[in-house]
Short mmCIF file of C-alpha atoms in Angstrom, two decimals:
data_model
loop_
_atom_site.label_atom_id
_atom_site.label_comp_id
_atom_site.label_asym_id
_atom_site.label_seq_id
_atom_site.Cartn_x
_atom_site.Cartn_y
_atom_site.Cartn_z
CA MET Q 269 -8.09 19.52 -17.59
CA ALA Q 270 -8.34 15.76 -18.04
CA GLU Q 271 -11.54 14.09 -16.96
CA LEU Q 272 -11.45 12.02 -13.84
CA ILE Q 273 -11.61 8.23 -14.28
CA ASN Q 274 -14.60 6.61 -12.48
CA SER Q 275 -14.24 3.33 -10.68
CA PRO Q 276 -16.30 0.44 -11.84
CA LEU Q 277 -17.99 0.78 -8.46
CA PHE Q 278 -18.79 4.45 -8.79
CA ALA Q 279 -22.61 4.00 -9.01
CA VAL Q 280 -22.51 2.14 -5.73
CA HIS Q 281 -20.46 4.83 -3.94
CA GLU Q 282 -22.81 7.50 -5.24
CA ARG Q 283 -25.82 5.73 -4.17
CA GLU Q 284 -24.22 5.21 -0.63
CA GLY Q 285 -23.72 8.93 -0.29
CA ALA Q 286 -19.91 9.11 -0.64
CA SER Q 287 -18.00 12.31 -1.01
CA PHE Q 288 -15.48 12.12 -3.74
CA THR Q 289 -11.96 13.44 -4.39
CA ASP Q 290 -9.44 13.47 -7.20
CA PHE Q 291 -6.88 10.77 -6.36
CA ALA Q 292 -4.18 10.24 -9.00
CA GLY Q 293 -6.66 11.10 -11.74
CA TRP Q 294 -9.46 8.90 -10.36
CA ASN Q 295 -12.73 10.02 -8.90
CA MET Q 296 -12.60 8.08 -5.63
CA PRO Q 297 -14.66 8.07 -2.45
CA VAL Q 298 -12.91 10.04 0.27
CA ARG Q 299 -15.48 9.32 2.91
CA TYR Q 300 -19.12 8.07 3.46
CA THR Q 301 -19.94 9.18 6.90
CA SER Q 302 -17.13 10.59 9.06
CA ASP Q 303 -13.41 9.78 8.95
CA LEU Q 304 -13.36 8.83 12.61
CA ALA Q 305 -16.23 6.44 12.33
CA GLU Q 306 -14.78 4.77 9.34
CA HIS Q 307 -11.35 4.57 11.00
CA ALA Q 308 -12.97 3.02 14.07
CA ALA Q 309 -14.86 0.49 11.97
CA VAL Q 310 -11.59 -0.91 10.66
CA ARG Q 311 -9.94 -1.10 14.03
CA GLU Q 312 -12.98 -2.71 15.80
CA ARG Q 313 -14.93 -4.61 13.12
CA ALA Q 314 -14.32 -4.31 9.40
CA GLY Q 315 -14.15 -1.71 6.74
CA GLN Q 316 -14.60 -2.03 2.91
CA PHE Q 317 -12.55 -0.11 0.51
CA ASP Q 318 -12.69 0.34 -3.25
CA LEU Q 319 -9.09 0.20 -4.40
CA SER Q 320 -9.81 -0.23 -8.22
CA HIS Q 321 -7.52 2.72 -8.97
CA MET Q 322 -4.46 0.48 -8.12
CA GLY Q 323 -2.69 -1.03 -11.01
CA GLU Q 324 -2.42 -4.75 -12.03
CA VAL Q 325 0.51 -5.78 -14.28
CA PHE Q 326 0.95 -9.47 -15.02
CA PHE Q 327 4.28 -11.23 -16.00
CA THR Q 328 3.73 -14.57 -17.77
CA GLY Q 329 6.25 -16.83 -19.36
CA PRO Q 330 9.26 -19.10 -18.51
CA GLU Q 331 11.50 -16.16 -17.61
CA ALA Q 332 8.91 -14.15 -15.66
CA GLY Q 333 10.76 -14.57 -12.34
CA GLU Q 334 14.14 -13.59 -13.89
CA ALA Q 335 12.53 -10.60 -15.56
CA LEU Q 336 11.20 -9.37 -12.26
CA ASP Q 337 14.50 -9.95 -10.56
CA TYR Q 338 16.03 -7.57 -13.02
CA ALA Q 339 13.24 -5.00 -12.88
CA LEU Q 340 12.75 -4.80 -9.13
CA ALA Q 341 14.99 -4.49 -6.05
CA GLY Q 342 13.98 -7.80 -4.47
CA LYS Q 343 14.66 -11.46 -5.26
CA ILE Q 344 11.36 -12.45 -6.94
CA SER Q 345 12.31 -15.62 -8.73
CA SER Q 346 12.65 -17.68 -5.55
CA LEU Q 347 9.20 -16.72 -4.25
CA GLU Q 348 7.04 -19.72 -3.65
CA VAL Q 349 3.73 -20.13 -5.61
CA GLY Q 350 0.95 -18.47 -3.59
CA ARG Q 351 3.23 -15.96 -1.70
CA ALA Q 352 3.60 -12.24 -1.96
CA LYS Q 353 6.58 -9.94 -1.50
CA TYR Q 354 6.89 -6.23 -1.00
CA SER Q 355 9.44 -4.69 -3.32
CA LEU Q 356 10.67 -1.44 -4.94
CA LEU Q 357 10.90 -0.29 -8.55
CA LEU Q 358 14.15 1.78 -8.63
CA SER Q 359 15.61 4.26 -11.05
CA GLU Q 360 19.14 3.81 -12.48
CA GLU Q 361 20.26 6.37 -9.96
CA GLY Q 362 18.79 4.25 -7.10
CA GLY Q 363 15.82 6.41 -6.36
CA ILE Q 364 12.41 4.96 -5.68
CA ILE Q 365 10.04 5.13 -8.63
CA ASP Q 366 7.35 3.17 -6.66
CA ASP Q 367 6.79 0.55 -4.05
CA LEU Q 368 4.63 -2.41 -4.98
CA ILE Q 369 3.56 -5.90 -4.13
CA VAL Q 370 4.36 -8.92 -6.23
CA TYR Q 371 2.34 -12.17 -6.07
CA ARG Q 372 3.38 -15.46 -7.56
CA LEU Q 373 0.23 -17.05 -9.00
CA ALA Q 374 2.00 -20.02 -10.76
CA GLU Q 375 5.48 -21.03 -11.67
CA ASP Q 376 5.42 -18.96 -14.85
CA ARG Q 377 2.87 -16.18 -13.69
CA PHE Q 378 3.20 -13.23 -11.50
CA LEU Q 379 1.00 -10.21 -10.48
CA THR Q 380 2.53 -6.93 -9.74
CA VAL Q 381 0.39 -4.09 -8.10
CA PRO Q 382 1.64 -0.59 -8.63
CA ASN Q 383 0.23 2.45 -6.91
CA ALA Q 384 -2.42 4.37 -8.78
CA GLY Q 385 -0.42 7.60 -9.45
CA ASN Q 386 2.46 5.52 -10.89
CA ARG Q 387 0.63 2.83 -12.82
CA LEU Q 388 1.36 4.03 -16.27
CA VAL Q 389 5.06 4.90 -15.45
CA ASP Q 390 5.43 1.55 -13.70
CA ALA Q 391 3.92 -0.40 -16.52
CA ALA Q 392 6.06 1.25 -19.15
CA ALA Q 393 9.27 0.58 -17.05
CA LEU Q 394 8.36 -2.94 -16.32
CA LYS Q 395 7.70 -3.69 -20.00
CA GLU Q 396 10.91 -2.03 -20.99
CA ARG Q 397 13.04 -3.95 -18.43
CA ALA Q 398 11.36 -7.21 -19.48
CA GLU Q 399 12.31 -6.96 -23.17
CA ARG Q 400 15.47 -9.08 -22.85
CA PHE Q 401 13.52 -12.00 -21.20
CA ASP Q 402 11.10 -14.64 -22.50
CA VAL Q 403 8.05 -13.17 -20.79
CA GLU Q 404 4.79 -11.36 -21.71
CA VAL Q 405 3.95 -8.27 -19.66
CA THR Q 406 0.29 -7.28 -19.61
CA ASP Q 407 -1.20 -4.25 -18.00
CA ARG Q 408 -4.77 -5.23 -17.06
CA SER Q 409 -5.34 -2.31 -14.71
CA GLU Q 410 -8.40 -1.10 -16.51
CA GLU Q 411 -10.05 -4.52 -16.50
CA ILE Q 412 -9.88 -5.37 -12.82
CA ALA Q 413 -11.82 -4.12 -9.80
CA LEU Q 414 -10.05 -4.39 -6.38
CA VAL Q 415 -12.12 -4.59 -3.16
CA ALA Q 416 -10.46 -4.59 0.16
CA VAL Q 417 -11.87 -5.97 3.54
CA GLN Q 418 -9.86 -4.82 6.44
CA GLY Q 419 -10.35 -5.38 10.22
CA PRO Q 420 -10.76 -8.04 12.89
CA LYS Q 421 -13.96 -9.35 11.28
CA SER Q 422 -12.50 -9.50 7.82
CA ALA Q 423 -11.78 -13.28 7.76
CA GLU Q 424 -15.21 -14.42 8.65
CA ILE Q 425 -16.77 -11.88 6.32
CA VAL Q 426 -14.66 -12.96 3.35
CA ARG Q 427 -15.30 -16.67 3.97
CA GLY Q 428 -19.06 -15.84 4.15
CA PHE Q 429 -18.93 -14.04 0.91
CA ALA Q 430 -17.15 -16.99 -0.80
CA GLU Q 431 -19.82 -19.44 0.59
CA ARG Q 432 -22.83 -17.33 -0.21
CA GLU Q 433 -21.72 -16.47 -3.69
CA GLY Q 434 -20.77 -20.12 -4.55
CA ILE Q 435 -17.24 -19.22 -5.37
CA GLU Q 436 -15.14 -22.12 -6.46
CA VAL Q 437 -12.29 -21.97 -3.98
CA ASP Q 438 -10.83 -24.21 -1.35
CA LEU Q 439 -12.54 -22.82 1.76
CA ASP Q 440 -10.18 -24.63 4.10
CA ALA Q 441 -7.23 -22.99 2.38
CA LEU Q 442 -9.02 -19.67 2.43
CA ASP Q 443 -9.45 -20.00 6.29
CA ALA Q 444 -5.76 -20.95 6.62
CA LEU Q 445 -4.35 -18.25 4.33
CA LYS Q 446 -1.54 -16.49 6.05
CA TYR Q 447 -0.36 -12.88 5.75
CA TYR Q 448 1.25 -12.06 2.41
CA ARG Q 449 -0.29 -15.08 0.76
CA ILE Q 450 -2.70 -15.29 -2.24
CA LEU Q 451 -5.30 -17.84 -3.25
CA ALA Q 452 -7.10 -18.15 -6.60
CA GLY Q 453 -10.69 -19.21 -7.22
CA THR Q 454 -13.44 -19.05 -9.88
CA TYR Q 455 -16.41 -16.63 -9.59
CA GLU Q 456 -19.10 -17.03 -12.25
CA GLY Q 457 -16.52 -18.52 -14.58
CA GLU Q 458 -14.00 -15.75 -13.99
CA GLU Q 459 -10.79 -15.70 -11.96
CA ILE Q 460 -11.01 -14.23 -8.53
CA LEU Q 461 -7.89 -13.67 -6.37
CA PHE Q 462 -7.95 -13.53 -2.48
CA ALA Q 463 -4.78 -11.82 -1.15
CA ARG Q 464 -4.25 -11.61 2.57
CA THR Q 465 -2.65 -8.24 2.38
CA GLY Q 466 -3.65 -4.62 3.20
CA TYR Q 467 -2.54 -1.10 4.02
CA THR Q 468 -4.27 -0.54 7.46
CA GLY Q 469 -2.22 -2.41 10.07
CA GLU Q 470 -5.14 -4.81 10.51
CA ASP Q 471 -5.84 -8.31 9.30
CA GLY Q 472 -7.54 -8.15 5.97
CA PHE Q 473 -7.99 -9.25 2.35
CA GLU Q 474 -7.62 -7.58 -1.02
CA ILE Q 475 -9.93 -9.19 -3.62
CA TYR Q 476 -9.34 -8.95 -7.37
CA VAL Q 477 -12.14 -9.55 -9.73
CA PRO Q 478 -13.05 -8.56 -13.37
CA ASN Q 479 -14.87 -5.17 -13.55
CA ALA Q 480 -18.11 -6.86 -14.50
CA LEU Q 481 -18.16 -8.53 -11.09
CA GLY Q 482 -17.03 -5.50 -9.14
CA VAL Q 483 -20.43 -4.23 -8.02
CA LYS Q 484 -21.68 -7.71 -7.24
CA THR Q 485 -18.65 -8.48 -5.10
CA TRP Q 486 -19.01 -5.22 -3.20
CA GLU Q 487 -22.58 -5.67 -2.48
CA ALA Q 488 -22.36 -9.22 -1.60
CA ILE Q 489 -19.55 -8.46 0.98
CA ALA Q 490 -21.69 -5.64 2.43
CA GLY Q 491 -24.68 -8.12 2.69
CA VAL Q 492 -22.59 -10.79 4.52
CA GLY Q 493 -20.87 -8.35 6.84
CA GLY Q 494 -24.11 -6.51 7.85
CA GLU Q 495 -23.55 -4.37 10.92
CA ASN Q 496 -19.94 -5.64 11.23
CA ILE Q 497 -18.77 -3.90 8.07
CA GLN Q 498 -18.78 -0.26 6.81
CA PRO Q 499 -17.86 1.36 3.56
CA CYS Q 500 -14.70 3.36 3.98
CA GLY Q 501 -13.01 6.11 1.98
CA LEU Q 502 -9.49 7.11 1.27
CA ALA Q 503 -9.27 9.60 4.19
CA CYS Q 504 -9.47 6.98 6.87
CA ARG Q 505 -7.21 4.69 4.87
CA ASP Q 506 -4.53 7.38 5.12
CA THR Q 507 -4.83 7.66 8.96
CA LEU Q 508 -4.90 3.89 9.34
CA ARG Q 509 -1.64 3.47 7.23
CA LEU Q 510 0.06 6.25 9.07
CA GLU Q 511 -0.70 4.64 12.49
CA ALA Q 512 0.77 1.41 11.02
CA GLY Q 513 3.90 3.33 9.98
CA MET Q 514 3.43 2.41 6.29
CA PRO Q 515 4.94 4.79 3.73
CA LEU Q 516 3.04 6.52 1.00
CA TYR Q 517 4.52 7.15 -2.40
CA GLY Q 518 4.81 10.89 -2.97
CA HIS Q 519 5.28 11.52 0.69
CA GLU Q 520 7.77 9.04 2.38
CA LEU Q 521 8.98 7.60 -0.92
CA THR Q 522 10.10 9.59 -3.89
CA LEU Q 523 12.70 9.57 -6.78
CA ASP Q 524 14.92 11.59 -4.44
CA ILE Q 525 14.92 8.99 -1.64
CA VAL Q 526 17.04 5.90 -1.66
CA PRO Q 527 15.82 2.75 0.15
CA ALA Q 528 18.28 3.06 3.05
CA GLN Q 529 16.88 6.47 3.96
CA ALA Q 530 13.33 5.00 4.19
CA GLY Q 531 14.35 1.97 6.38
CA LEU Q 532 13.95 -0.23 3.35
CA GLY Q 533 17.57 -1.35 2.78
CA ARG Q 534 16.49 -4.88 3.52
CA VAL Q 535 14.27 -4.90 0.50
CA VAL Q 536 17.28 -4.59 -1.85
CA ALA Q 537 18.67 -8.08 -2.58
CA PHE Q 538 22.43 -7.35 -3.29
CA LYS Q 539 23.54 -10.90 -2.15
CA SER Q 540 20.95 -13.22 -3.57
CA LYS Q 541 20.73 -12.16 -7.20
CA GLY Q 542 22.78 -10.59 -10.02
CA GLU Q 543 22.15 -7.53 -12.14
CA PHE Q 544 19.09 -5.30 -11.52
CA VAL Q 545 18.22 -1.73 -12.22
CA GLY Q 546 19.69 0.59 -9.57
CA ARG Q 547 22.29 -1.90 -8.20
CA GLU Q 548 25.29 0.08 -9.46
CA ALA Q 549 23.98 3.32 -7.88
CA LEU Q 550 23.39 1.77 -4.51
CA GLU Q 551 25.83 -1.17 -3.84
CA GLY Q 552 28.61 -0.35 -1.52
CA LYS Q 553 27.58 3.31 -1.13
CA ASP Q 554 27.30 4.98 2.21
CA PHE Q 555 24.00 6.99 2.70
CA SER Q 556 24.59 7.55 6.40
CA ASP Q 557 24.81 11.37 5.87
CA ARG Q 558 21.36 11.58 4.37
CA ARG Q 559 18.18 12.30 6.23
CA THR Q 560 16.49 9.33 7.69
CA LEU Q 561 12.77 8.52 8.07
CA VAL Q 562 11.49 8.50 11.70
CA GLY Q 563 8.19 8.44 13.59
CA LEU Q 564 7.26 11.38 15.82
CA LYS Q 565 4.85 11.70 18.71
CA ALA Q 566 3.72 15.21 19.56
CA ASP Q 567 2.06 16.86 22.53
CA GLY Q 568 -1.49 18.11 22.65
CA ARG Q 569 -4.07 17.76 20.00
CA ARG Q 570 -2.66 19.85 17.15
CA ALA Q 571 -1.10 17.71 14.45
CA GLY Q 572 1.72 18.75 12.02
CA ARG Q 573 1.13 18.08 8.36
CA ALA Q 574 3.26 17.16 5.42
CA GLY Q 575 5.78 19.90 4.53
CA TYR Q 576 5.99 21.39 8.11
CA ILE Q 577 9.61 22.00 9.12
CA LEU Q 578 11.35 20.28 12.09
CA ARG Q 579 13.75 22.26 14.31
CA ASP Q 580 16.31 21.28 16.92
CA GLU Q 581 16.71 22.91 20.39
CA ASN Q 582 18.61 25.82 18.80
CA GLY Q 583 15.85 26.48 16.31
CA GLU Q 584 17.93 25.27 13.40
CA GLU Q 585 15.96 23.40 10.58
CA VAL Q 586 16.85 19.69 10.81
CA GLY Q 587 14.04 17.92 8.94
CA GLU Q 588 10.63 17.94 7.33
CA LEU Q 589 7.35 16.09 8.03
CA THR Q 590 6.08 13.84 5.10
CA SER Q 591 2.79 12.83 6.73
CA GLY Q 592 0.99 13.84 9.98
CA ALA Q 593 -2.43 13.52 11.73
CA LEU Q 594 -4.14 13.36 15.11
CA SER Q 595 -4.15 9.67 15.62
CA PRO Q 596 -7.86 8.45 16.01
CA THR Q 597 -6.76 5.26 17.74
CA LEU Q 598 -4.09 6.68 20.02
CA GLY Q 599 -5.50 10.10 20.77
CA TYR Q 600 -2.30 12.19 20.20
CA PRO Q 601 -0.59 13.74 17.12
CA ILE Q 602 1.73 11.44 15.08
CA ALA Q 603 3.94 12.05 12.01
CA LEU Q 604 6.55 10.65 9.76
CA ALA Q 605 9.48 12.82 8.92
CA TYR Q 606 12.99 12.83 7.53
CA VAL Q 607 15.52 14.21 9.91
CA GLU Q 608 19.25 14.69 9.98
CA PRO Q 609 20.95 11.25 10.89
CA GLY Q 610 22.31 12.49 14.18
CA LEU Q 611 18.91 13.31 15.40
CA ALA Q 612 17.06 10.06 14.40
CA ASN Q 613 17.43 8.20 17.70
CA GLU Q 614 14.42 7.10 19.94
CA GLY Q 615 13.84 9.72 22.48
CA GLN Q 616 15.30 12.68 20.52
CA GLU Q 617 13.37 15.95 21.35
CA LEU Q 618 12.55 18.20 18.39
CA SER Q 619 9.87 20.70 17.57
CA ILE Q 620 7.52 21.06 14.59
CA ASP Q 621 7.21 24.53 13.28
CA VAL Q 622 3.42 24.96 12.99
CA ARG Q 623 2.87 28.39 11.40
CA GLY Q 624 5.62 29.89 13.55
CA LYS Q 625 4.74 28.17 16.78
CA ALA Q 626 6.90 25.33 18.15
CA LEU Q 627 5.05 21.99 18.81
CA PRO Q 628 7.13 19.72 20.93
CA ALA Q 629 7.69 16.27 19.38
CA THR Q 630 9.68 13.16 20.30
CA VAL Q 631 11.33 10.48 17.95
CA VAL Q 632 9.51 7.17 18.65
CA PRO Q 633 9.71 3.65 17.27
CA LEU Q 634 7.54 2.59 14.28
CA PRO Q 635 4.87 1.50 13.91
CA PHE Q 636 2.83 3.74 16.06
CA TYR Q 637 0.07 1.06 16.31
CA SER Q 638 0.22 -2.69 16.10
CA ARG Q 639 -2.77 -4.84 16.18
CA ALA Q 640 -3.30 -7.60 18.74
CA LYS Q 641 -2.25 -10.98 17.26
#
């Protein structure tokens, strides 16, 4: 059995009493206190996450944008400097290899952020697809620590961190940074990136620093945040993203799923660009007979889990849950599931098979939770 990889922040988590879990081959904190307390901290104040298991693959060169247009489903070359875009890495057959975020750092420099479990596969695919272009692809995943600050207090905490640490960054621009934007600065002579992105449904930042500055960044943010911030593990990150209706690779997104099934048809840029991997398999095809991703609200307090079967009023199997939990914010069970297309309409009544017992559930719009603007 392969030895788990420790985050550059492992010693900090150990000192703070974290419980750990194997996540995509990494030894990551799953919780520090309780899942409910950490979830509430993000919704009400701020939570701090170690996301150093995520990948960082850079594209640099005069044809970086064109290479990414070919490699990914979205139109990346038209992205303005300082902006981010959600996109998909597709197989030749149109299935989803991964979902990722792309940031344009300069005219000829982009950062792609694959999911932890797919980082090596993604990096290899991205490098192979870039071979025909004038671009250098560099996987720096093992060199970079990623710290996320999420929640209503995140902006003031991140600004305080930048001020206290003397980071060379335009503080006015940091204050004004909008969602899906990124801003570069210098921290002790090294590049630091402030991205206003996240996976919780709240306002927040994801901060990229070299490994050597990871612990210092974590501790400085905690010091600035004080009682307004709490270290959070991967367990509450999962319930937060589920409430926000955000897909998780390996659950809602897989190689067997095409974008249209997951409600991500808009991500695929058929009209605005030319050749890209997966285009031929998807363009002009009708996937309306395939199961569709929906949100479900259930009765009571008992939650369905990934893999549980959905049945119609006649007891026939019509779908399967991909994620489920008792929502800490809303107080009732929620789930994401793929269902037969004729049963994907809002208000449709179904039942979740929970070990032979039928749990009533209703199809509802996504997301389940949206933060106050």
